[in-house]
Coordinates of C-alpha atoms and ligand atoms in Angstrom, one line a residue:
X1 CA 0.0 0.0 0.0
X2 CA 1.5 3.4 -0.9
X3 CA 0.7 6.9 -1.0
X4 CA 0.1 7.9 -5.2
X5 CA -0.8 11.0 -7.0
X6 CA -2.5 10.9 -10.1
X7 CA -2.6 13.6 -12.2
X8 CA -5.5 14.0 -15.8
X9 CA -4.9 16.1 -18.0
X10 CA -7.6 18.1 -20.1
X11 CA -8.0 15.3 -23.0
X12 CA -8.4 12.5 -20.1
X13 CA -11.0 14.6 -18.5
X14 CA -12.9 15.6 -21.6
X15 CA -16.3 14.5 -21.3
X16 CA -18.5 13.1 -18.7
X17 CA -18.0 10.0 -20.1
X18 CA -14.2 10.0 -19.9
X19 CA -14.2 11.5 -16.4
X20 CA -16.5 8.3 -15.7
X21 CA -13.8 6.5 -16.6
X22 CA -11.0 8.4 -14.8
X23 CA -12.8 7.7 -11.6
X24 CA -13.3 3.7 -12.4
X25 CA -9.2 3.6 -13.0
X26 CA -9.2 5.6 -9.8
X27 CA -11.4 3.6 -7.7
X28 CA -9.2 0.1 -8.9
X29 CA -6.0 1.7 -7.7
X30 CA -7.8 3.0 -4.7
X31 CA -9.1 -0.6 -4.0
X32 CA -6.2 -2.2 -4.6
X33 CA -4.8 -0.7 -1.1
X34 CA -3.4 2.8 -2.1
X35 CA -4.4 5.9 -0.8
X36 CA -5.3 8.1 -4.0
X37 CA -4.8 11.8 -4.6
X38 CA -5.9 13.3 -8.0
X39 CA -5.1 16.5 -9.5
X40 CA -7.3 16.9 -12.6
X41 CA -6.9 19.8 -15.7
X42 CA -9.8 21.2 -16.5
X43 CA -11.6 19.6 -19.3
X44 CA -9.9 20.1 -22.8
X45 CA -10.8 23.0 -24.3
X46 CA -12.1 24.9 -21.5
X47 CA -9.1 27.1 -20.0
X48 CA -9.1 28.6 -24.1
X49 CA -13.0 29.2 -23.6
X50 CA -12.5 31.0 -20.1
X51 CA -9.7 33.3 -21.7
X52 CA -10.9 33.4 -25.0
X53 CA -14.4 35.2 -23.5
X54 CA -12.2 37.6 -21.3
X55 CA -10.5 38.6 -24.2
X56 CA -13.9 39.4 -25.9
X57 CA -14.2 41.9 -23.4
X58 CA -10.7 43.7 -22.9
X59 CA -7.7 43.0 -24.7
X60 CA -4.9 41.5 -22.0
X61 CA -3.3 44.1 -20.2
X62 CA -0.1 43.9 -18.2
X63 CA -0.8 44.9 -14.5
X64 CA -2.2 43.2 -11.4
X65 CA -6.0 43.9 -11.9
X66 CA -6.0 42.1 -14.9
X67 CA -4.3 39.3 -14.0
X68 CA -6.1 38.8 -10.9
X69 CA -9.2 38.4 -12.4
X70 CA -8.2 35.9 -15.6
X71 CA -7.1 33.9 -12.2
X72 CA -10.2 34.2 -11.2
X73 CA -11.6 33.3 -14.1
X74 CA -9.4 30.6 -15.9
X75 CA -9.3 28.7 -12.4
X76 CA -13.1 27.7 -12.6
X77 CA -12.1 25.4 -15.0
X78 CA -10.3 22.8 -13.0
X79 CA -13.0 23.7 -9.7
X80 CA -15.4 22.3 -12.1
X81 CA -13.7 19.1 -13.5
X82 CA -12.6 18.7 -10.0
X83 CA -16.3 18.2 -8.4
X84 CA -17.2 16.5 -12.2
X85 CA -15.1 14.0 -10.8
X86 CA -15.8 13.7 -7.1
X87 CA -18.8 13.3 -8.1
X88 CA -18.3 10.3 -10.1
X89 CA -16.3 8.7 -7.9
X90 CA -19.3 9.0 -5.0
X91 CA -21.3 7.4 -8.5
X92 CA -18.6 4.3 -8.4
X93 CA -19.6 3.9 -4.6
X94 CA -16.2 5.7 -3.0
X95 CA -15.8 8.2 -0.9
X96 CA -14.3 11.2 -2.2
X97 CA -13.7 14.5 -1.6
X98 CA -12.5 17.9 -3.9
X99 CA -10.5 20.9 -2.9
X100 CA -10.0 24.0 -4.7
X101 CA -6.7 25.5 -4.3
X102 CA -7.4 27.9 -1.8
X103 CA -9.4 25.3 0.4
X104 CA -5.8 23.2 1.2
X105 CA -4.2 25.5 0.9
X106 CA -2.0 25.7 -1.7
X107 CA 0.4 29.2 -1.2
X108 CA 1.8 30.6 -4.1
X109 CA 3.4 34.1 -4.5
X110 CA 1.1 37.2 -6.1
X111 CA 2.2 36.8 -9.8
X112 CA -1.0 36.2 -11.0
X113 CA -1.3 33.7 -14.5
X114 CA 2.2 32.8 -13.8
X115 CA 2.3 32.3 -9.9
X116 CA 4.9 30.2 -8.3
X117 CA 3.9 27.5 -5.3
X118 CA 5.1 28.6 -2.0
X119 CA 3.7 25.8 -0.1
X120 CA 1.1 23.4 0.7
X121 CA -0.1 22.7 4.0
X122 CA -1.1 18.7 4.0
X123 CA -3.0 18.4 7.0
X124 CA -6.4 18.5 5.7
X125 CA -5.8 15.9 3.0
X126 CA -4.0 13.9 4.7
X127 CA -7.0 13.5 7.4
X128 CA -8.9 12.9 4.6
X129 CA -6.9 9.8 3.4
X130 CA -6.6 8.4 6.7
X131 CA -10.3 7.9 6.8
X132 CA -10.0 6.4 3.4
X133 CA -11.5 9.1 1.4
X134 CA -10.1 9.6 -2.4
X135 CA -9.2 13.5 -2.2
X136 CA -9.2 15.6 -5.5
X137 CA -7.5 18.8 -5.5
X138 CA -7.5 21.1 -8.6
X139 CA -4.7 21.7 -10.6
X140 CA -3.2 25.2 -12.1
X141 CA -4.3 26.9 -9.3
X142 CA -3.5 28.3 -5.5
X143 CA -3.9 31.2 -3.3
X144 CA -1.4 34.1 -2.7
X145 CA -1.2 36.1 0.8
X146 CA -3.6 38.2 0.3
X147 CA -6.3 35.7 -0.3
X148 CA -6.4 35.7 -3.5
X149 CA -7.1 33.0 -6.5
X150 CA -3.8 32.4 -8.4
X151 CA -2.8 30.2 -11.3
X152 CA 0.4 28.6 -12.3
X153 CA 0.8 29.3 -16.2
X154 CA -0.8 27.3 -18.9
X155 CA 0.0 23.5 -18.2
X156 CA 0.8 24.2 -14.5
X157 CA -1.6 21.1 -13.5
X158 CA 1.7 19.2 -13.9
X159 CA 2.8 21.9 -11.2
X160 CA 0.5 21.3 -8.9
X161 CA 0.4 17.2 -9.2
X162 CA 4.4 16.9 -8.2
X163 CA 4.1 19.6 -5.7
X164 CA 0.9 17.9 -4.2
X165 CA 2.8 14.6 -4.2
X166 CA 6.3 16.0 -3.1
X167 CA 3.7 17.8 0.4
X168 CA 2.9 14.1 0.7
X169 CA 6.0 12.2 0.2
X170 CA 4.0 10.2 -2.5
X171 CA 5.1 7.4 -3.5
X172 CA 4.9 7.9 -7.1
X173 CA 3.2 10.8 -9.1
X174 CA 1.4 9.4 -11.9
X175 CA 0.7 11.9 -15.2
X176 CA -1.7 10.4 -16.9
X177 CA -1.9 11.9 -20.3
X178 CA -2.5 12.0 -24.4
X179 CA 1.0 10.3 -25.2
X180 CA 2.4 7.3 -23.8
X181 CA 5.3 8.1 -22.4
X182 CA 8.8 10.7 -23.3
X183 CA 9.9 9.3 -26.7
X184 CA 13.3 9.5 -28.4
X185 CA 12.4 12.0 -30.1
X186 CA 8.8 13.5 -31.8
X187 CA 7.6 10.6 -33.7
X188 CA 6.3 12.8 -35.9
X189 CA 9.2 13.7 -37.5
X190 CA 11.1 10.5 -36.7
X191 CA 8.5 7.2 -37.3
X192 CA 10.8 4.8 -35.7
X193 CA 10.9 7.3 -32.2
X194 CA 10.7 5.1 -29.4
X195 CA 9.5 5.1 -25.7
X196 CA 11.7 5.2 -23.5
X197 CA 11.1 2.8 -20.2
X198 CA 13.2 5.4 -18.1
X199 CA 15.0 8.7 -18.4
X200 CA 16.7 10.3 -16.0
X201 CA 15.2 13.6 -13.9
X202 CA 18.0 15.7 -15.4
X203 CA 17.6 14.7 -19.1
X204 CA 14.1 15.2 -18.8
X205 CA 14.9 18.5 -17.6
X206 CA 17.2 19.3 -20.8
X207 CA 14.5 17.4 -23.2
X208 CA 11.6 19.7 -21.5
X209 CA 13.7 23.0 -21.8
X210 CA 14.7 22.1 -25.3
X211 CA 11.7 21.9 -26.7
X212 CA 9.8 18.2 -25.3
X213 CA 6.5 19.3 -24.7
X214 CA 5.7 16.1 -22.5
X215 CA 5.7 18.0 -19.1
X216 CA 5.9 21.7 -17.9
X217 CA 9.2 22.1 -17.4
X218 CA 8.8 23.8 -13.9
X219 CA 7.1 20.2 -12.7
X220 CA 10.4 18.8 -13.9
X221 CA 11.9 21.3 -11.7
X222 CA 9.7 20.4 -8.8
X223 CA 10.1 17.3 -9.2
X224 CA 14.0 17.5 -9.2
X225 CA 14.4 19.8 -6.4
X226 CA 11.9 17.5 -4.0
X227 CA 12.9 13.8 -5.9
X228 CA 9.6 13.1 -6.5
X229 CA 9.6 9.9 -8.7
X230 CA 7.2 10.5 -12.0
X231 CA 6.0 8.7 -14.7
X232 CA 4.3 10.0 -17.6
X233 CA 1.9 7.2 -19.3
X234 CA -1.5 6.9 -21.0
X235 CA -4.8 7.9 -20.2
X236 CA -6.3 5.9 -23.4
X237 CA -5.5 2.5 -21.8
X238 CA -9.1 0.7 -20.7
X239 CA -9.9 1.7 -16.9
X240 CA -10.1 -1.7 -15.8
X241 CA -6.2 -2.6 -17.7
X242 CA -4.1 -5.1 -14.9
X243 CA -2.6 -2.7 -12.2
X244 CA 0.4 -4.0 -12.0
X245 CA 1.0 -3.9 -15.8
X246 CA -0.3 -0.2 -16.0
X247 CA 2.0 0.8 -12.8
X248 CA 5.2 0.0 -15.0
X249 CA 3.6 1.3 -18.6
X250 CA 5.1 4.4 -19.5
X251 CA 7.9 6.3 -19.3
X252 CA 9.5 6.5 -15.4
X253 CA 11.3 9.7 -14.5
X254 CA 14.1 8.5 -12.2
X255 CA 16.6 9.8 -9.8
X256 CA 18.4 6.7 -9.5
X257 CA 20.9 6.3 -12.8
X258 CA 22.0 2.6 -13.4
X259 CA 24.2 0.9 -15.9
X260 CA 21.8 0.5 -18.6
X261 CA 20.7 3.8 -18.6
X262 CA 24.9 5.0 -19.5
X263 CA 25.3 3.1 -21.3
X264 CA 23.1 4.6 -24.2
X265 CA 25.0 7.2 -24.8
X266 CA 22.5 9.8 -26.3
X267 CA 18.8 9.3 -24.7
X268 CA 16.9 11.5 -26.8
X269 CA 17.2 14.1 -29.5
X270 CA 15.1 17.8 -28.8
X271 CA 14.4 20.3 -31.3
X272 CA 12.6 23.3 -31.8
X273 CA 11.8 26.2 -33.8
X274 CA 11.6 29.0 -31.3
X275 CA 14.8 30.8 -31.5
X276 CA 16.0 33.8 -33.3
X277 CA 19.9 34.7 -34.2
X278 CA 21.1 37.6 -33.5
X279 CA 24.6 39.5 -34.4
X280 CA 26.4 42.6 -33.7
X281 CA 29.0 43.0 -35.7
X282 CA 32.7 45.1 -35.7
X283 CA 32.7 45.6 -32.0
X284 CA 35.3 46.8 -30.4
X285 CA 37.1 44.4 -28.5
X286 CA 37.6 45.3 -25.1
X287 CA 36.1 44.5 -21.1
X288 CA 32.9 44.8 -20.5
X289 CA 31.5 44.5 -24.2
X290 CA 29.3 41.4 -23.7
X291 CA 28.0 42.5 -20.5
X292 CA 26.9 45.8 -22.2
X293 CA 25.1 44.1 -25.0
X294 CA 23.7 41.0 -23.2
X295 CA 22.4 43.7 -20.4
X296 CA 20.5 46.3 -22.6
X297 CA 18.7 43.0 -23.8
X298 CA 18.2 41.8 -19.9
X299 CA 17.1 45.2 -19.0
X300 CA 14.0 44.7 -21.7
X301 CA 13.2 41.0 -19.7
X302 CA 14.6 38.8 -23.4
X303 CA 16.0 36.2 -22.0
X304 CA 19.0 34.7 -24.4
X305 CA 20.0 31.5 -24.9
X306 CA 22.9 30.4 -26.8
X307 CA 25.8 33.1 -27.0
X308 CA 28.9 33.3 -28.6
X309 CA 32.2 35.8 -29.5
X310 CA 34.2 35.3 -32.5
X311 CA 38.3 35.7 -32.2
X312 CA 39.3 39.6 -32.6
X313 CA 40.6 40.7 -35.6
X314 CA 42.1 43.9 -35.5
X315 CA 40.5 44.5 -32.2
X316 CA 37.0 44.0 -33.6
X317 CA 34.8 40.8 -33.0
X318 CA 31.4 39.9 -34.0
X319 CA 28.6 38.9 -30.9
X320 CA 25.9 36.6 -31.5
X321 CA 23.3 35.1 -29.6
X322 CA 19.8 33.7 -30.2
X323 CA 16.4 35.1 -28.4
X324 CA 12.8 33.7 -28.5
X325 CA 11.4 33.9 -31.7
X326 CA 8.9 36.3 -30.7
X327 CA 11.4 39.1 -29.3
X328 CA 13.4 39.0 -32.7
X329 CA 12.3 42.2 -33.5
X330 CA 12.6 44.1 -30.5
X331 CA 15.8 42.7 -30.0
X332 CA 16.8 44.0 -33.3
X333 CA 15.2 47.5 -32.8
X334 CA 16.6 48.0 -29.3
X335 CA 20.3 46.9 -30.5
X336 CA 20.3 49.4 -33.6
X337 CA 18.5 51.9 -31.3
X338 CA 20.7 51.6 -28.1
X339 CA 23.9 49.3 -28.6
X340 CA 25.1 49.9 -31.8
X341 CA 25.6 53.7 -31.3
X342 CA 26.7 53.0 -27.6
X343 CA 29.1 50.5 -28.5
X344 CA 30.8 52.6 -32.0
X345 CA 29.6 48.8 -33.4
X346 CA 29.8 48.5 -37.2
X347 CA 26.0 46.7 -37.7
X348 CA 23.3 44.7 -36.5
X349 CA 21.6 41.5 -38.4
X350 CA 19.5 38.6 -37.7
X351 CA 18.5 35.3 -39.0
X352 CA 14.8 34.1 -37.3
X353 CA 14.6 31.2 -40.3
X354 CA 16.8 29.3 -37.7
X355 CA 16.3 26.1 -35.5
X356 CA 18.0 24.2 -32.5
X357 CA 18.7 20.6 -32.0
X358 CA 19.8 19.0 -29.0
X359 CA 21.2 15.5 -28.4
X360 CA 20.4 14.7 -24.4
X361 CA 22.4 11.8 -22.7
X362 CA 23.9 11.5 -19.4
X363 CA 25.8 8.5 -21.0
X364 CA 27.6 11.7 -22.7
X365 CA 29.2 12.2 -19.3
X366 CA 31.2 9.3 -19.3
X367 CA 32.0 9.1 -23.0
X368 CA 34.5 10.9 -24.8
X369 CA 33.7 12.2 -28.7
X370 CA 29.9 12.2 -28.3
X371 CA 30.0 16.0 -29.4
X372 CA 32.5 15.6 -32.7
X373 CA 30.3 12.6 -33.5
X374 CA 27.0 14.6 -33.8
X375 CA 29.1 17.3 -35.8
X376 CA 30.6 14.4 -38.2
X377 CA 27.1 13.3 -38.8
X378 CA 26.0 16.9 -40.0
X379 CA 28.3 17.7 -42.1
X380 CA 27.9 14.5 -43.8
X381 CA 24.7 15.3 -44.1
X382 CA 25.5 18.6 -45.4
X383 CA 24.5 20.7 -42.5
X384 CA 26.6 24.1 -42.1
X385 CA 26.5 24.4 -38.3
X386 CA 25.8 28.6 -37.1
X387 CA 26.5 27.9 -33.2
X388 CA 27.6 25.6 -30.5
X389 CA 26.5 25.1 -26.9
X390 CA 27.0 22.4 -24.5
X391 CA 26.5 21.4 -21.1
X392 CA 27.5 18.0 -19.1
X393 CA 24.9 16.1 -20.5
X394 CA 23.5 18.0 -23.8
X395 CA 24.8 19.6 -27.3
X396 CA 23.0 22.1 -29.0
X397 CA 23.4 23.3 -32.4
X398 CA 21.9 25.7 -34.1
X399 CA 21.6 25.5 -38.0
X400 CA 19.4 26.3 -40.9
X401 CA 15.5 25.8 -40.2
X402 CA 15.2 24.0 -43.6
X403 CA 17.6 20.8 -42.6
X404 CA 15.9 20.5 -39.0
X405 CA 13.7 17.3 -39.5
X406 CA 17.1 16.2 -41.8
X407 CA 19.4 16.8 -38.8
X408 CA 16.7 14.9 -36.6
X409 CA 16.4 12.2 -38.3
X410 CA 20.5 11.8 -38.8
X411 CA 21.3 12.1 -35.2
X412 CA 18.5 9.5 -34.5
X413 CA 20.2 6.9 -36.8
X414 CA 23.6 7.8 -35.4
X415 CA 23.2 7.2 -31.9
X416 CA 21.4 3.7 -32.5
X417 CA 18.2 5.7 -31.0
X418 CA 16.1 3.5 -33.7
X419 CA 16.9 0.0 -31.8
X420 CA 18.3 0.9 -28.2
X421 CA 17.9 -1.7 -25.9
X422 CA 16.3 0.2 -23.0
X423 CA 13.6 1.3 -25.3
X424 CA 10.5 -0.4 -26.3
X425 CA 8.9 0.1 -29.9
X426 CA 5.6 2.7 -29.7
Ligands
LIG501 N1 -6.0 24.0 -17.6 C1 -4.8 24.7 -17.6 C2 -4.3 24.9 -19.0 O1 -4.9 24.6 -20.0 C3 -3.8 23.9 -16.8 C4 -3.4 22.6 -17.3 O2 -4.2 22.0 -18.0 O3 -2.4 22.1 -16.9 O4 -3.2 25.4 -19.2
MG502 MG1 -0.5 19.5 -20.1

């Protein structure tokens, strides 16, 4: 018998009839001996609604007294889907109980559609469980100081599940969801992606920040800082599927790294479209150039990813460095406006028809060449690489948009990601 947290996402919780069956899968884990937490989404669809009528009514505006009230707002979603399912769960004969954020209560700080979880108090639930009640508790949302209705940014139910289950010192937090586990890479774009039985917390991290959109990264966070032990499997599964075999389906986020899982030495491959290239060129070459560029930028909240300073010639160098996507523009402006006249810099230019791809591996930690492989394999491919960035257990490159789902597909067949041994076929 353990404590587990299962958390539904919107699909999973989509119609009466699925919630139906959400609570049946509920109730056979629940009888079965566990004590059962559930954080639901709010059913699919209906977070857009909520917003989608606010902005009917008043463009979004930055400021606090906007904010508070699409909290208000956007947060009746999961209250609903919440009771939806209490309710169904008292139809399957069980006892069962739902919280809204603020009923825990889950603290979170005051920045309202983007709030951040302070802390959750786990008395109430926890009495709640001891007299063998299931408890629900919403996701996405909590309550700030003041009293008032906070959520945690769009697909913060992840959020809320780990740090519901990391209050509790679950066993096992359980994300039941649309895809059946963290692949290889998108199937999509690669057919023979595969599932991965296990990846390590901190690959997961890298695959979520680069691009995976499995899991919000800051639940990855959560889950790292408080080693909450995740797996991410399906929702589509019948309800009444063996427990045992659907508690190992999946894809398990672990803390503990074995043999097997270094010895593949690439785990996935991420990829994304989001960034932007940026250059300033003929700067002078002296102290304090990068922290003046990279600081006008900070000052306007871009946030930059990968950066890099060609070798001086003549005491000039070139600075470049990529930005979301959707701050190409100001970034340019604001250069040309404020840097390049500060700076006596010779020009500004950008490429935004750029992409990043990423292979993740902490096998990479323990073997040498992983990096000069991946370039090898580009450039027989053809691929002019623009930028470089690494870290222990990822490399990054940025190149062309046009040869992405090329690159992808390359790297995938290079690293033996089409028939790993720890990996089952989808
Ligand atoms: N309902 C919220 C959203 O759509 C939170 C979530 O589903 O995780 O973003
Ligand atoms: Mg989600």
């Amino acid at each position: 018998m353990a404590l587990i947290v299962h958390k539904y996402g919107g699909t999973s919780m989509g119609s009466t009839e699925r919630i139906r069956n959400v609570a049946r899968r509920v109730a056979k884990w629940h009888k079965a001996g566990h004590q059962m937490v559930v954080v639901p989404s709010a059913m699919s669809g209906e977070t857009n609604r909520l917003l989608g009528l606010a902005k009917e009514l008043a463009p979004a505006k930055p400021g606090k007294a906007h904010g508070r009230e699409l909290d208000m707002l956007a947060s009746t979603g999961e209250q609903a889907s919440s009771a939806l399912l209490a309710i169904a769960l008292q139809a399957e004969g069980m006892d069962a109980v739902s919280y809204a954020g603020w009923q825990v209560p889950i603290k979170t700080n005051d920045a309202y559609t983007k709030a951040r979880i302070e802390s959750i108090d786990d008395a109430r639930v926890r009495a709640d469980l001891e007299a063998g009640k299931v408890v629900i508790v919403t996701g996405f949302q909590g309550i700030d100081g003041d009293g008032n209705i906070t959520t945690l940014g769009r697909g913060g139910s992840d959020t809320s599940a780990v740090a519901v289950a990391a209050a509790l010192k679950a066993a096992e937090c359980l994300i039941y969801t649309d895809v059946d586990g963290v692949y290889t890479t998108d199937p999509r774009v690669v057919p023979e992606a595969r599932r991965l039985l296990r990846v390590s917390f901190e690959e997961m991290l890298e695959m979520a920040s680069m691009g995976s959109k499995v899991l919000q990264i800051r639940s990855v966070e959560f889950a790292g800082k408080y080693q909450v032990p995740l797996r991410v499997l399906s929702s589509f599964t019948p309800w009444d599927i063996d427990l045992a075999e659907e508690a190992a389906s999946g894809t398990l986020i672990t803390f503990e790294e074995d043999e097997q899982m270094e010895q593949a030495v690439v785990s996935g491959i991420a990829f994304n479209r989001d960034e932007a290239k940026v250059s300033v060129l003929g700067v002078p070459d002296k102290p304090g150039i990068a922290a003046q560029i990279l600081g006008a930028v900070a000052d306007a909240n871009i946030e930059v990813d990968v950066i890099i300073q060609n070798l001086s010639k003549d005491g000039k160098t070139d600075f470049s460095f990529t930005v979301h996507r959707n701050d190409y523009q100001k970034t340019l402006d604001l250069l040309k406006a404020q840097v390049v006249p500060a700076l006596g810099a010779a020009d500004v230019v950008g490429d935004n028809r750029i992409c990043k791809v990423s292979i993740v591996g902490i096998g990479m930690r323990s073997h040498v060449g992983v990096a000069s492989r991946m370039f090898r394999c580009l450039s027989n491919e053809g691929i002019n690489i623009q930028m470089i960035s690494t870290s222990e257990i990822k490399t990054s490159v940025v190149i062309d948009e046009k040869y992405m789902e090329l690159a992808v597909r390359a790297l995938h067949r290079e690293f033996d990601l089409d028939r790993t041994a720890d990996t089952i076929s989808a």
